[in-house]
Short mmCIF file of N, CA and C in Angstrom, two decimals:
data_model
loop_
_atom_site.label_atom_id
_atom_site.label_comp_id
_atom_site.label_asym_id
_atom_site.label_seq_id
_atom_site.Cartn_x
_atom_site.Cartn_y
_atom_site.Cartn_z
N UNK U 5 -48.88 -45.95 44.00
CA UNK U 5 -47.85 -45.44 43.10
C UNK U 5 -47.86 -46.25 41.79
N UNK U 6 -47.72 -45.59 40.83
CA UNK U 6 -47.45 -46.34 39.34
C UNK U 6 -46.44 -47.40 39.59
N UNK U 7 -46.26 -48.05 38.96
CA UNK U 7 -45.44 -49.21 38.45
C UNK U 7 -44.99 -49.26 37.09
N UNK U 8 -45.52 -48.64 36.02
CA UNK U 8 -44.84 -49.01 34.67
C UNK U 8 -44.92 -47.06 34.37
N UNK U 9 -44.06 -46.99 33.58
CA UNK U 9 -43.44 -45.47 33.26
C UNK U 9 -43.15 -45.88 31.47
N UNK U 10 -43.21 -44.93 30.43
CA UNK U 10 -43.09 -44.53 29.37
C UNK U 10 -41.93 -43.87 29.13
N UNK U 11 -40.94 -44.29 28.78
CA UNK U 11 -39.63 -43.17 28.38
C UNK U 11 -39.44 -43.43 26.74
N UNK U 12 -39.10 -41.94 26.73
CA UNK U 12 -39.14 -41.43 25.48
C UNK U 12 -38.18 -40.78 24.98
N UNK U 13 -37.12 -41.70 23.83
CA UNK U 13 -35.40 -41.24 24.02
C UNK U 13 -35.24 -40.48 22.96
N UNK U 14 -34.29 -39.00 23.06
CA UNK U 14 -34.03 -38.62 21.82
C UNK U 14 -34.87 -38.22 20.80
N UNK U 15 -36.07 -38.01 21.02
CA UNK U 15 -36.99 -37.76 19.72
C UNK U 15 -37.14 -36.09 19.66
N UNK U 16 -36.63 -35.29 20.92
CA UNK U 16 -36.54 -34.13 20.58
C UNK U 16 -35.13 -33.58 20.19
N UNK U 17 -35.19 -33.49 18.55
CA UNK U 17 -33.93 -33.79 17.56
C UNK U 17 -33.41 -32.87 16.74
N UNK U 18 -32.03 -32.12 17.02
CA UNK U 18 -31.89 -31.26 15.90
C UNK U 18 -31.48 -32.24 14.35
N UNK U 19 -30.84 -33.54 14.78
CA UNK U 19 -30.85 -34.66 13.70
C UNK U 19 -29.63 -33.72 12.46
N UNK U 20 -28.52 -33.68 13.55
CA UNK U 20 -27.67 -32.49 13.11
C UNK U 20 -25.95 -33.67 13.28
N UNK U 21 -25.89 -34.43 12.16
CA UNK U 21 -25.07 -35.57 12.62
C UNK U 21 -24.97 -36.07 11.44
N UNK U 22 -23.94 -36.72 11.26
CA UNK U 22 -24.06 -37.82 10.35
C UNK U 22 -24.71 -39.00 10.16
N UNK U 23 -25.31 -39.05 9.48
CA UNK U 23 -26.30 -40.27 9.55
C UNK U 23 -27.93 -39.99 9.69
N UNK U 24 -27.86 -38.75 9.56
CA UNK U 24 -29.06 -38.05 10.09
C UNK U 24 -30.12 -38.31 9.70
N UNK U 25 -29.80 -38.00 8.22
CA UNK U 25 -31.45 -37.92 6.84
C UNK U 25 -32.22 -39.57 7.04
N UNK U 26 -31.53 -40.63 6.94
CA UNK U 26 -32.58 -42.10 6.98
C UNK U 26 -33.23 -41.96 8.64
N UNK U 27 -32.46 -41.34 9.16
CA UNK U 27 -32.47 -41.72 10.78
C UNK U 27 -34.18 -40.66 11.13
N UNK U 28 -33.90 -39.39 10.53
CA UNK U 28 -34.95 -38.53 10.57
C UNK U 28 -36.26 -38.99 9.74
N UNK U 29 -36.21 -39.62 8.86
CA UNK U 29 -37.31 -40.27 8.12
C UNK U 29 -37.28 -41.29 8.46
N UNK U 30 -36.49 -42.27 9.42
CA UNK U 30 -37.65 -43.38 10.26
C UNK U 30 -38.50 -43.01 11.17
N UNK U 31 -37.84 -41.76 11.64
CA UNK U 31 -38.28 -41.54 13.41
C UNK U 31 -39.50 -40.91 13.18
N UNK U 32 -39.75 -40.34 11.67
CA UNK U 32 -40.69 -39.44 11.60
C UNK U 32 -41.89 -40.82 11.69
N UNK U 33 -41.84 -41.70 10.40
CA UNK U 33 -42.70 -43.11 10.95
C UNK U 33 -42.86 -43.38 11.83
N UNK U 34 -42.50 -42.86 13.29
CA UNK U 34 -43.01 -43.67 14.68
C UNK U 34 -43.57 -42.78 15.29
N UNK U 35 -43.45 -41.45 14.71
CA UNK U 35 -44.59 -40.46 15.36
C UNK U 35 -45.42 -40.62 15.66
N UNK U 36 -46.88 -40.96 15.30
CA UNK U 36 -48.10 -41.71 14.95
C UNK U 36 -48.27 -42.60 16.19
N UNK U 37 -47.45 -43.27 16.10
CA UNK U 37 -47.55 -44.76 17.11
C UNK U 37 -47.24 -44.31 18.50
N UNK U 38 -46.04 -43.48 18.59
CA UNK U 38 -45.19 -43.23 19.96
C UNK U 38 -46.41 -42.52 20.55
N UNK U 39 -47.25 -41.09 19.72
CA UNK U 39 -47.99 -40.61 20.70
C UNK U 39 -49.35 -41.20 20.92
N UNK U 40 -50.01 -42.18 20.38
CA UNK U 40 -50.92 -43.00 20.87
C UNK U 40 -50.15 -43.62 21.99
N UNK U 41 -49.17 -44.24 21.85
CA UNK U 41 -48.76 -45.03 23.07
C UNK U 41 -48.55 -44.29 23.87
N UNK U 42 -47.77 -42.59 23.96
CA UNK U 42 -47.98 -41.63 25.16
C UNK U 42 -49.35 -41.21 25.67
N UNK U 43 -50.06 -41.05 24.86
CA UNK U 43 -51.56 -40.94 25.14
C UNK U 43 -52.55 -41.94 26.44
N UNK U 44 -52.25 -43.36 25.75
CA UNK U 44 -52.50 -43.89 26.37
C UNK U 44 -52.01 -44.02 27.81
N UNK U 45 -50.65 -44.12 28.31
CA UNK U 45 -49.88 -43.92 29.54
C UNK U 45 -50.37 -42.82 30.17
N UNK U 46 -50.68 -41.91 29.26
CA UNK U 46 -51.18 -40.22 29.99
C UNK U 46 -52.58 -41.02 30.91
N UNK U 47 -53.49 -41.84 30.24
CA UNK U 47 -54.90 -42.29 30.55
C UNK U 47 -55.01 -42.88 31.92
N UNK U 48 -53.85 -43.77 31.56
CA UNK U 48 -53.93 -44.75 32.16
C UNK U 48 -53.14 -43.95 33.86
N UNK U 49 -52.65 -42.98 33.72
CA UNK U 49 -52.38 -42.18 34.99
C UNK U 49 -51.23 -42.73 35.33
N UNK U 50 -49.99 -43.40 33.98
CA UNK U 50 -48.49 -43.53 34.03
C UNK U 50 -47.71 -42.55 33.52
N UNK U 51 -46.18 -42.60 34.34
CA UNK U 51 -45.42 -41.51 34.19
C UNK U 51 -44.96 -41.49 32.76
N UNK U 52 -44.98 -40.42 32.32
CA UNK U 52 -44.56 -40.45 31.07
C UNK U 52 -42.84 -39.36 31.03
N UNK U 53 -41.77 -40.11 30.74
CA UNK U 53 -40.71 -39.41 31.03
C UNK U 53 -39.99 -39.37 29.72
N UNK U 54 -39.66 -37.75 29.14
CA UNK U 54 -38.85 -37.92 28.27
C UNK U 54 -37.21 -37.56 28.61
N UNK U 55 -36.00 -38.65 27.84
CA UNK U 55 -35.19 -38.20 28.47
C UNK U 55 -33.87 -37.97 26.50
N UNK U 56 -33.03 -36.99 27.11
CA UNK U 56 -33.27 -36.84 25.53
C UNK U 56 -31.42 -35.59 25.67
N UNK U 57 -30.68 -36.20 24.72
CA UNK U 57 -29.52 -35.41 24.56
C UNK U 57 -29.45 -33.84 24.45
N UNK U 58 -28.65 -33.25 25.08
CA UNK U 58 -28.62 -32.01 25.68
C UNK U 58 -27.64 -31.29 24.68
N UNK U 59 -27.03 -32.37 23.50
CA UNK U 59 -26.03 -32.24 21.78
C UNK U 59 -24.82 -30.83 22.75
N UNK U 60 -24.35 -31.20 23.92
CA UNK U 60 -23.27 -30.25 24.37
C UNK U 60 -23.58 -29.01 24.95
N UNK U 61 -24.54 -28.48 25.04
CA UNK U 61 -25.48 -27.18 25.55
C UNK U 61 -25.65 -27.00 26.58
N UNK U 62 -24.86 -26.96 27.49
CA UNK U 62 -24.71 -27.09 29.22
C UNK U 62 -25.35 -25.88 29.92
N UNK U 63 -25.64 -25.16 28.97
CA UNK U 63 -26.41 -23.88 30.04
C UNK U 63 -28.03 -23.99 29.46
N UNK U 64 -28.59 -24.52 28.75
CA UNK U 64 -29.68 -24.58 28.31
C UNK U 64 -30.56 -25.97 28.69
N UNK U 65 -31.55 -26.01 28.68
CA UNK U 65 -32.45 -26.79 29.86
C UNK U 65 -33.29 -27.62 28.67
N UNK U 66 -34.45 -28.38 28.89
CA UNK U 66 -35.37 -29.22 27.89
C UNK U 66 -36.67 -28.25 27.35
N UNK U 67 -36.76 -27.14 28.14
CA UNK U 67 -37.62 -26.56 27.03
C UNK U 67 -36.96 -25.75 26.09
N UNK U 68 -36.04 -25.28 25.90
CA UNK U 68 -35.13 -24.52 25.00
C UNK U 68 -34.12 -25.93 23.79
N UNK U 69 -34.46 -26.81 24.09
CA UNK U 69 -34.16 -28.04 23.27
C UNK U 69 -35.61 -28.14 22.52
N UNK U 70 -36.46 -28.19 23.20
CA UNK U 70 -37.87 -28.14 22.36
C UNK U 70 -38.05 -27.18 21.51
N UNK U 71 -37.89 -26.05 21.89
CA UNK U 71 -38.05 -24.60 20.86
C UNK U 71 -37.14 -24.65 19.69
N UNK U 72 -35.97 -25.05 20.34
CA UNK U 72 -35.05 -24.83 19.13
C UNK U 72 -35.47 -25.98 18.12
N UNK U 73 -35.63 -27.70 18.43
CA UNK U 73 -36.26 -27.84 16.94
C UNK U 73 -37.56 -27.49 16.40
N UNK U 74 -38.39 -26.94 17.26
CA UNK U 74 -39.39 -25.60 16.74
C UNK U 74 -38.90 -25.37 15.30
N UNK U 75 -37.96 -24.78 16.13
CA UNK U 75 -37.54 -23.19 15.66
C UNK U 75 -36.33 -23.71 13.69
N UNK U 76 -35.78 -25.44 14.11
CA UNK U 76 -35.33 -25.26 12.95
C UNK U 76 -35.74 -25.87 11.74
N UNK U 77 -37.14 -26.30 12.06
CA UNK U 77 -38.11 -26.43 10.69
C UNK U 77 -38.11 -28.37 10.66
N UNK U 78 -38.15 -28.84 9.55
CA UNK U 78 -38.10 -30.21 8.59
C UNK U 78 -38.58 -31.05 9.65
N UNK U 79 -37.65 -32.08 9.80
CA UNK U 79 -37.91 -33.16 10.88
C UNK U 79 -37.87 -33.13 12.23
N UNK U 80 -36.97 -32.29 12.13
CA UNK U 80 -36.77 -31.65 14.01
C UNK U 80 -38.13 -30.90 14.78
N UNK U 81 -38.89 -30.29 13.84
CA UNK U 81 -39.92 -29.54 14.24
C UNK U 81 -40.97 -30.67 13.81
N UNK U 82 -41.33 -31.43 13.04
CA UNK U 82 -42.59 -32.32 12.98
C UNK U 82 -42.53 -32.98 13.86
N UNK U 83 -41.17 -33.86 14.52
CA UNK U 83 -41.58 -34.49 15.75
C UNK U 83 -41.73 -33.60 16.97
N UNK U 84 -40.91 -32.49 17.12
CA UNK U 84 -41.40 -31.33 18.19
C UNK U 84 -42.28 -31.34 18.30
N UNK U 85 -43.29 -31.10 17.01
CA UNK U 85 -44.70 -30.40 17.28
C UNK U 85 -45.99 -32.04 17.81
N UNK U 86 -45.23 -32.93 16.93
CA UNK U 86 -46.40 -33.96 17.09
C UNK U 86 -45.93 -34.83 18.74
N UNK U 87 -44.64 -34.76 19.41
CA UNK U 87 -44.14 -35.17 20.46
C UNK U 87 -43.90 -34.06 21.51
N UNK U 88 -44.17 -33.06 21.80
CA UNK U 88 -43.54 -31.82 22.49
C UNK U 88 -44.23 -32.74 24.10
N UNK U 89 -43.69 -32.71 24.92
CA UNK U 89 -43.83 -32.62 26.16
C UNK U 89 -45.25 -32.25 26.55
N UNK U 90 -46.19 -32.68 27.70
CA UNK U 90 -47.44 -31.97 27.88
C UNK U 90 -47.10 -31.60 29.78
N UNK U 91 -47.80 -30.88 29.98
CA UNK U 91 -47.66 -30.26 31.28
C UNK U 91 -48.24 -31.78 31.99
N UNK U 92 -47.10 -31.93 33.38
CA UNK U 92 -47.54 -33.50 33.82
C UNK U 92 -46.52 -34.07 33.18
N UNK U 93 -45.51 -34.25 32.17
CA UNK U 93 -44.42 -35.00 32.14
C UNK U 93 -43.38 -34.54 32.30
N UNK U 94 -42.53 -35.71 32.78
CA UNK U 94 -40.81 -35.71 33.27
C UNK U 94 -40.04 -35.60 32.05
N UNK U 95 -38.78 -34.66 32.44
CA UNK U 95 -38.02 -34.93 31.11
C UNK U 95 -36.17 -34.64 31.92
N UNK U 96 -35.37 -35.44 31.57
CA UNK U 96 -33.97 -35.18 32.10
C UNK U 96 -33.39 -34.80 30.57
N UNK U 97 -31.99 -34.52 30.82
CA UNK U 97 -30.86 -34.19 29.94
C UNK U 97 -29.84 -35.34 30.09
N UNK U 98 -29.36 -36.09 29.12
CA UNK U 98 -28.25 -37.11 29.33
C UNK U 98 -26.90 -36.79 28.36
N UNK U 99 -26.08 -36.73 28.88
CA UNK U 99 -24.83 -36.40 28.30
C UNK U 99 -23.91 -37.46 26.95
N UNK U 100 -24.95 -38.72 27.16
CA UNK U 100 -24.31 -39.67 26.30
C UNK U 100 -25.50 -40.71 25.94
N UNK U 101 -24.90 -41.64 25.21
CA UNK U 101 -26.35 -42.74 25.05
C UNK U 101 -27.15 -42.88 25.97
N UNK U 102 -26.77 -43.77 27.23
CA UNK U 102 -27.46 -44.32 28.15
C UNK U 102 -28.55 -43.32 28.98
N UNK U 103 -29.82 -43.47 28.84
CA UNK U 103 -30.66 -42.18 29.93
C UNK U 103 -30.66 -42.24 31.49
N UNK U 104 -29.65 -43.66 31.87
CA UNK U 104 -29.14 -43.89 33.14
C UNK U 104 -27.85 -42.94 33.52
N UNK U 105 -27.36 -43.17 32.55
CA UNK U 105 -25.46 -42.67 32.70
C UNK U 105 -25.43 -41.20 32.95
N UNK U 106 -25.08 -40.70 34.02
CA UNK U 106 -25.13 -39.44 34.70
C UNK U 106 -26.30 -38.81 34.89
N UNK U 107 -27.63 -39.31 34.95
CA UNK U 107 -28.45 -38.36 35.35
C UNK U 107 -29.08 -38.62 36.25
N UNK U 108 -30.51 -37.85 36.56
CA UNK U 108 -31.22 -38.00 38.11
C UNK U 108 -32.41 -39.50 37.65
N UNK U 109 -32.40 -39.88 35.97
CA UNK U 109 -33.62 -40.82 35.79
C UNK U 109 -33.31 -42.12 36.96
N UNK U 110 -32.37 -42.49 37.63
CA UNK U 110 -32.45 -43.71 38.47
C UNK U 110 -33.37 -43.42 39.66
N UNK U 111 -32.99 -42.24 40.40
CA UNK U 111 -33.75 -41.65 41.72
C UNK U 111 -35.00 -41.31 40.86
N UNK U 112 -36.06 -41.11 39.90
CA UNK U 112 -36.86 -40.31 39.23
C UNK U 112 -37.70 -41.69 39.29
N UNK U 113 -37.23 -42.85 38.79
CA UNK U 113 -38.11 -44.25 38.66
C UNK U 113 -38.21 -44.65 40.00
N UNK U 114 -37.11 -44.77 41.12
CA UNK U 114 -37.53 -44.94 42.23
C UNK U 114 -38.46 -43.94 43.00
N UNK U 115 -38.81 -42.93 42.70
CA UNK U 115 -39.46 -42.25 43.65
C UNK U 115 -40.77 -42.28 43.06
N UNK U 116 -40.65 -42.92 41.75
CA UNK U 116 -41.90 -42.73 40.72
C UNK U 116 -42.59 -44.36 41.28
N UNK U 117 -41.47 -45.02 41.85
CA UNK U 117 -42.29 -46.28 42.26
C UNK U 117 -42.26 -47.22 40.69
N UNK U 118 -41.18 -47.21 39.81
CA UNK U 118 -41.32 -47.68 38.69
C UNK U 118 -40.69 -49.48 38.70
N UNK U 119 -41.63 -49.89 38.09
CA UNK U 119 -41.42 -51.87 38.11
C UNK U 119 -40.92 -52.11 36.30
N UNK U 120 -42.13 -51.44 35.69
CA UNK U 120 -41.80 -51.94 34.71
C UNK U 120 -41.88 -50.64 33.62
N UNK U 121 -40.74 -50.70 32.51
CA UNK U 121 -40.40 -49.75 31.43
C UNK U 121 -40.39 -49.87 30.35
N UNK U 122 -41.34 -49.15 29.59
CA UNK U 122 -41.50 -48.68 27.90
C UNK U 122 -40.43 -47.98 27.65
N UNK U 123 -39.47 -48.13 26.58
CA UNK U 123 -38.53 -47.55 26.29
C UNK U 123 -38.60 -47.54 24.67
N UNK U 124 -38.86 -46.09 24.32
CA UNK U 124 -39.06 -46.03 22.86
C UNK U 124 -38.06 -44.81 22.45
N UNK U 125 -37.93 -44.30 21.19
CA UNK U 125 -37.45 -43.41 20.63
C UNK U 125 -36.46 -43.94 19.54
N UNK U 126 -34.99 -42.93 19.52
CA UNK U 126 -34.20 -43.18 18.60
C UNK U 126 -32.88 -42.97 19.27
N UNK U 127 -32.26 -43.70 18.76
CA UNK U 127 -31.98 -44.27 17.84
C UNK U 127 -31.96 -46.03 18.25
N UNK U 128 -32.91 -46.95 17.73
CA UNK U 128 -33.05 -48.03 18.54
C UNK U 128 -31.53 -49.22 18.30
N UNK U 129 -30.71 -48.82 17.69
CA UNK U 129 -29.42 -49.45 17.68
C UNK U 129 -28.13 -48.95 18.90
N UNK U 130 -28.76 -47.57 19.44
CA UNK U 130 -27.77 -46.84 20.06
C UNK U 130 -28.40 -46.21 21.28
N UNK U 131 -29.28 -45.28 21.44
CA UNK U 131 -29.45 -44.60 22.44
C UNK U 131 -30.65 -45.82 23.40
N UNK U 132 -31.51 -46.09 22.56
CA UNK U 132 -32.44 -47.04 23.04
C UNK U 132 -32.11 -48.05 23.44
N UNK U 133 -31.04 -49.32 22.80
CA UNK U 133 -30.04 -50.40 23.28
C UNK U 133 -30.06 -49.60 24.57
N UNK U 134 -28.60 -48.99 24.52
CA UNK U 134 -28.01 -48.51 25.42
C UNK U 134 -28.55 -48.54 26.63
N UNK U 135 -30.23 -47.58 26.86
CA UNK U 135 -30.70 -47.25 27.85
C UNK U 135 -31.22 -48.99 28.16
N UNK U 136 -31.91 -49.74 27.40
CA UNK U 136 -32.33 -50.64 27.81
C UNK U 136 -31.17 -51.96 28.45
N UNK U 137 -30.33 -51.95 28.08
CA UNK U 137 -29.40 -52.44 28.66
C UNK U 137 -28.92 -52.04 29.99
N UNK U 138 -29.26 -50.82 30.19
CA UNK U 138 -28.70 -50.32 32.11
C UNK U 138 -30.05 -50.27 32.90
N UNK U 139 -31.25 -50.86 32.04
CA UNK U 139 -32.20 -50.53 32.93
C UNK U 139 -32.44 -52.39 32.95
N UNK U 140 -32.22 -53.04 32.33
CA UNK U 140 -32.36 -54.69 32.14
C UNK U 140 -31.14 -55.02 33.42
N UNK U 141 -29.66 -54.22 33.57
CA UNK U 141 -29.06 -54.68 34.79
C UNK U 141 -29.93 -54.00 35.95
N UNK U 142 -30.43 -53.03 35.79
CA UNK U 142 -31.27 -52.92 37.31
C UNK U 142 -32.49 -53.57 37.61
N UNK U 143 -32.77 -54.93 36.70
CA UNK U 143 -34.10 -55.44 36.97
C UNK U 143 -35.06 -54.88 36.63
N UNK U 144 -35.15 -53.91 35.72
CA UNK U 144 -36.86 -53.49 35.18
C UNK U 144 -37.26 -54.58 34.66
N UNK U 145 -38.92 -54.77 34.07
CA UNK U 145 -39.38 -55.53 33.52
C UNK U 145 -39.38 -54.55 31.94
N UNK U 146 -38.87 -55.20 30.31
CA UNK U 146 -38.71 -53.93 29.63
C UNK U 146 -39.97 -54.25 28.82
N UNK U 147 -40.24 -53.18 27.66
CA UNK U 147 -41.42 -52.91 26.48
C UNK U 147 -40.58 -52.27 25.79
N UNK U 148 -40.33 -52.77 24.73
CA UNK U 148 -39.43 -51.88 23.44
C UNK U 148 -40.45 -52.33 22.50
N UNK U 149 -41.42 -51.53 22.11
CA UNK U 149 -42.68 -51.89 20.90
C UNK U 149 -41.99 -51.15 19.85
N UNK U 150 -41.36 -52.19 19.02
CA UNK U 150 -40.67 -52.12 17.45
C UNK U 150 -41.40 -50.76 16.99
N UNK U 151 -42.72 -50.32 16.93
CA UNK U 151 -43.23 -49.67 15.95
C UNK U 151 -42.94 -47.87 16.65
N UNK U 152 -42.34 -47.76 17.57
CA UNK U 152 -42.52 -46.83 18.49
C UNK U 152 -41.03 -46.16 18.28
N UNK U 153 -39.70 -47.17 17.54
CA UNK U 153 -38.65 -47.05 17.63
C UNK U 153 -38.18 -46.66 16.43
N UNK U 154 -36.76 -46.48 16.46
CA UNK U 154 -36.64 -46.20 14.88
C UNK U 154 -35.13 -46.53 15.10
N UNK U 155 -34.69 -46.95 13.48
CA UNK U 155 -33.07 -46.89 13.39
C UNK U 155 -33.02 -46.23 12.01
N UNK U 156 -31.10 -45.78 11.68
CA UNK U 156 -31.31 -45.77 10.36
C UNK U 156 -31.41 -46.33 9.60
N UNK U 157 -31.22 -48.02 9.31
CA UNK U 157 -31.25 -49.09 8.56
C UNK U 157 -32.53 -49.86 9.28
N UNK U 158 -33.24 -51.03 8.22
CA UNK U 158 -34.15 -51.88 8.82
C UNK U 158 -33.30 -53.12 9.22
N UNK U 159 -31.91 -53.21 8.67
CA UNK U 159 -31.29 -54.17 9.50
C UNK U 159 -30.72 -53.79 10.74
N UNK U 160 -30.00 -52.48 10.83
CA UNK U 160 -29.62 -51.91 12.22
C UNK U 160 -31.28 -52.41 13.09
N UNK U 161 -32.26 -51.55 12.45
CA UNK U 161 -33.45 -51.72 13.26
C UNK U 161 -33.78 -53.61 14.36
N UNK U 162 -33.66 -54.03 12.81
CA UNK U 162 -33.95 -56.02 13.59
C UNK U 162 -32.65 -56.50 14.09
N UNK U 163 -31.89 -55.86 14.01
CA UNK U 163 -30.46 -56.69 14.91
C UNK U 163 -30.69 -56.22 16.12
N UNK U 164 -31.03 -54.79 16.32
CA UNK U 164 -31.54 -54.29 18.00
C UNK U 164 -32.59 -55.25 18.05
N UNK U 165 -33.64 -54.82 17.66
CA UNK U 165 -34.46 -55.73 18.54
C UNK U 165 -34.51 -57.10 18.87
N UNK U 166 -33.90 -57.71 18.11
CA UNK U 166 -33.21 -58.72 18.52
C UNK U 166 -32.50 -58.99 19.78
N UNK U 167 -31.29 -57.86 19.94
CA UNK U 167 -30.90 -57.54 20.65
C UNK U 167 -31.73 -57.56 22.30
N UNK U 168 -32.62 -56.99 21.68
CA UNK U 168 -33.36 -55.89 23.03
C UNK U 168 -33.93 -57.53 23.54
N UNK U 169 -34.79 -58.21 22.56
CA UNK U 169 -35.33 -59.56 23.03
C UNK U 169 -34.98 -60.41 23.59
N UNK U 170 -33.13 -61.30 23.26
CA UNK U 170 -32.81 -61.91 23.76
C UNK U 170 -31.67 -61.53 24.72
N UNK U 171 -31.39 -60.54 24.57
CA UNK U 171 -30.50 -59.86 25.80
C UNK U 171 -31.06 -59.56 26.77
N UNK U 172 -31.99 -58.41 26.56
CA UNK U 172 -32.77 -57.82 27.72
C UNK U 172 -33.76 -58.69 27.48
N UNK U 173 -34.25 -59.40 27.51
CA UNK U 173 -35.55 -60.29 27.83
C UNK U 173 -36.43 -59.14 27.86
N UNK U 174 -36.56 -58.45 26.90
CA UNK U 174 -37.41 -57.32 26.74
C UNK U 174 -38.96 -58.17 26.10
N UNK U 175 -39.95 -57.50 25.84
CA UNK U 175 -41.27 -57.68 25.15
C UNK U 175 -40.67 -56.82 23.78
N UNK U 176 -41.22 -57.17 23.22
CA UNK U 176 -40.94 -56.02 21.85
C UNK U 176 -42.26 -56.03 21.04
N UNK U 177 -43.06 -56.27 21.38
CA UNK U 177 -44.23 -56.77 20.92
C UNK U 177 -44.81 -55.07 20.21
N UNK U 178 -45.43 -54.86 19.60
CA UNK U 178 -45.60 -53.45 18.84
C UNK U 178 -46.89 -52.90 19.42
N UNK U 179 -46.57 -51.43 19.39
CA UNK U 179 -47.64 -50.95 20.66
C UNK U 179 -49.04 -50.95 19.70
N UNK U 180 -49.23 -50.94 18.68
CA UNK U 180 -50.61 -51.09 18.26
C UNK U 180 -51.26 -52.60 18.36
N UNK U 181 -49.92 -53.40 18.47
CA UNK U 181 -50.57 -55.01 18.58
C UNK U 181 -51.61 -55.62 19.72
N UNK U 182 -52.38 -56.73 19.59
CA UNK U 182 -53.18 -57.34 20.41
C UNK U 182 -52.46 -57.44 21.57
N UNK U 183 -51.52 -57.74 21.78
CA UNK U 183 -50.80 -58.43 23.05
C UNK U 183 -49.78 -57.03 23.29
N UNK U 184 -50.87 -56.50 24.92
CA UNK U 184 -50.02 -55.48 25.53
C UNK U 184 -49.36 -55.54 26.49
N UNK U 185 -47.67 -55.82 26.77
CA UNK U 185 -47.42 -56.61 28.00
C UNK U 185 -47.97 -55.56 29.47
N UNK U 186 -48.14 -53.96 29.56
CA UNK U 186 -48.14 -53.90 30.30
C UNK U 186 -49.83 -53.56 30.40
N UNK U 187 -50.73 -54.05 29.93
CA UNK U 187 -51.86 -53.86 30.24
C UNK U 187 -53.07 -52.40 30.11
N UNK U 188 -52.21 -51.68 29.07
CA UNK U 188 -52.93 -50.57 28.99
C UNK U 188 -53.84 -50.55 28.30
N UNK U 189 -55.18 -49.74 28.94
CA UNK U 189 -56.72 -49.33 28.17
C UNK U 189 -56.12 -49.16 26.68
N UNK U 190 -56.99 -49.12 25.90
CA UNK U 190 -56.81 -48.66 24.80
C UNK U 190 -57.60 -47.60 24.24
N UNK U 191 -57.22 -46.60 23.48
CA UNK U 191 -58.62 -45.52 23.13
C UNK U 191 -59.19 -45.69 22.07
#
């Protein structure tokens, strides 16, 4: 069974909020990086799980979250198209920041056999904290690679990771860098 899993927060985005426009032009910068680093996890034969706000839509599921930022053009659709899900990955719905807090991802890592977690996306001051903080009380080992993440400020950005480092005793080390904590091939 795998041991290290890829989660991928929030990047499928209507970016329909306040705060939106800096937040949508960081996240678009980690495009690039996030799917080499999904790529690689795909290789390497790790779970790749996206888990990602459901913005109140209780009858509609994660591929109809995908279509729709399809469907509404700018930033929502460039990361759609360059991040969309591939047949072979996990994806839940979370009702609030945390990708722990009400959903099936706790039973999903245990059955996945998961030790240690990549946790990338957006918003890395809020949804990403968040998740990494409930997965640091359940003992994961974490990977928050700075370049994979995004905030709307570059100080929001380094106060999380900061955060993520000396709180969660996370790695934060950047997924294109020399030093990969969890050991993946590279292409």
């Amino acid at each position: 069974m795998p041991e290290s899993a890829l989660l991928i927060v929030d990047v499928i985005n209507h970016f329909a909020f306040d705060g939106a426009r800096p937040l949508a032009t960081a996240a678009g910068a980690i495009c690039a990086p996030l799917r080499a680093l999904r790529d690689r996890f795909d290789a390497a034969g790790c779970p790749v799980i996206y888990a990602n706000d459901n913005w109140t839509h209780w009858q509609g599921g994660f591929p109809e979250l995908v279509a729709s930022c399809h469907e509404r053009g700018g930033a929502s659709a460039r990361l759609a198209k360059g991040l969309t899900p591939e047949p072979g990955h996990y994806h839940v719905l979370k009702p609030k920041h945390s990708a722990f807090r009400a959903t099936a991802l706790p039973i999903l890592l245990q059955q996945l056999g998961v030790e240690r977690l990549a946790i990338t996306g957006i918003a890395t001051d809020s949804c990403v904290l968040a998740t990494a903080l409930d997965a640091h009380m359940r003992s994961y080992r974490l990977w928050v690679p700075g370049d994979c993440t995004a905030a709307r400020t570059q100080t929001l950005q380094r106060a999380a990771m900061h955060l993520l480092r000396h709180t969660c005793d996370a790695e934060v080390a950047a997924s294109s860098g020399r030093r990969d904590p969890f050991g993946l091939a590279r292409k």
